[in-house]
Tab-separated table of C-alpha atoms in Angstrom:
chain	number	residue	atom	x	y	z
A	1	UNK	CA	0.000	0.000	0.000
A	2	UNK	CA	1.485	3.380	-0.979
A	3	UNK	CA	2.243	5.819	1.805
A	4	UNK	CA	-0.218	8.667	2.208
A	5	UNK	CA	1.494	12.029	1.789
A	6	UNK	CA	1.442	14.160	4.944
A	7	UNK	CA	-1.187	16.869	5.166
A	8	UNK	CA	0.190	20.345	4.595
A	9	UNK	CA	0.754	22.413	7.708
A	10	UNK	CA	-2.085	24.776	8.494
A	11	UNK	CA	-2.731	27.310	11.251
A	12	UNK	CA	-6.514	27.059	10.732
A	13	UNK	CA	-8.440	27.031	14.003
A	14	UNK	CA	-11.881	26.623	12.353
A	15	UNK	CA	-12.742	30.195	13.456
A	16	UNK	CA	-12.952	31.608	9.952
A	17	UNK	CA	-14.002	35.238	10.339
A	18	UNK	CA	-12.294	37.849	8.186
A	19	UNK	CA	-12.055	41.217	9.922
A	20	UNK	CA	-13.420	43.943	7.612
A	21	UNK	CA	-11.042	46.552	9.053
A	22	UNK	CA	-7.659	44.802	8.959
A	23	UNK	CA	-8.407	41.924	6.568
A	24	UNK	CA	-7.114	39.237	8.929
A	25	UNK	CA	-8.829	36.007	9.855
A	26	UNK	CA	-9.642	36.328	13.560
A	27	UNK	CA	-8.915	32.625	14.055
A	28	UNK	CA	-5.523	32.170	12.420
A	29	UNK	CA	-4.308	35.649	11.458
A	30	UNK	CA	-3.869	34.972	7.747
A	31	UNK	CA	-5.028	37.391	5.079
A	32	UNK	CA	-7.627	36.451	2.469
A	33	UNK	CA	-4.813	36.211	-0.084
A	34	UNK	CA	-2.753	33.876	2.119
A	35	UNK	CA	-5.757	31.645	2.752
A	36	UNK	CA	-6.521	31.468	-0.986
A	37	UNK	CA	-2.899	30.666	-1.896
A	38	UNK	CA	-2.290	28.206	0.959
A	39	UNK	CA	-2.729	25.066	-1.139
A	40	UNK	CA	-0.278	26.355	-3.743
A	41	UNK	CA	2.432	27.307	-1.244
A	42	UNK	CA	5.322	25.033	-0.491
A	43	UNK	CA	5.832	23.795	3.051
A	44	UNK	CA	8.716	26.231	3.660
A	45	UNK	CA	6.588	29.201	2.603
A	46	UNK	CA	3.698	28.018	4.820
A	47	UNK	CA	6.012	27.732	7.805
A	48	UNK	CA	7.382	31.220	7.148
A	49	UNK	CA	3.862	32.674	7.159
A	50	UNK	CA	2.903	30.651	10.252
A	51	UNK	CA	5.972	31.916	12.131
A	52	UNK	CA	4.607	35.465	12.052
A	53	UNK	CA	0.931	34.813	12.738
A	54	UNK	CA	1.019	34.974	16.537
A	55	UNK	CA	2.710	38.387	16.521
A	56	UNK	CA	0.358	39.574	13.771
A	57	UNK	CA	-2.705	38.604	15.835
A	58	UNK	CA	-1.269	40.203	19.005
A	59	UNK	CA	-0.675	43.456	17.122
A	60	UNK	CA	-4.139	43.435	15.531
A	61	UNK	CA	-6.024	42.420	18.677
A	62	UNK	CA	-4.056	43.529	21.753
A	63	UNK	CA	-5.292	42.219	25.062
A	64	UNK	CA	-6.251	45.176	27.237
A	65	UNK	CA	-4.407	45.587	30.512
A	66	UNK	CA	-6.588	44.748	33.503
A	67	UNK	CA	-7.680	47.917	35.239
A	68	UNK	CA	-6.552	48.269	38.836
A	69	UNK	CA	-9.532	48.784	41.096
């Protein structure tokens, strides 16, 4: 039986909501263009995009500091 090729890496969290203001998916942080091109990207390019997603999401949706009461 031939080996099944590994699934491509994906940051998808199944929370697919594109923000109208910044154009980012609120779940994974990718742009519409990145999502559309994902299947055509090589693994190295996917990993490069994924490496910056956490910082991208933090910058787009900063967590407010708790207010001291």
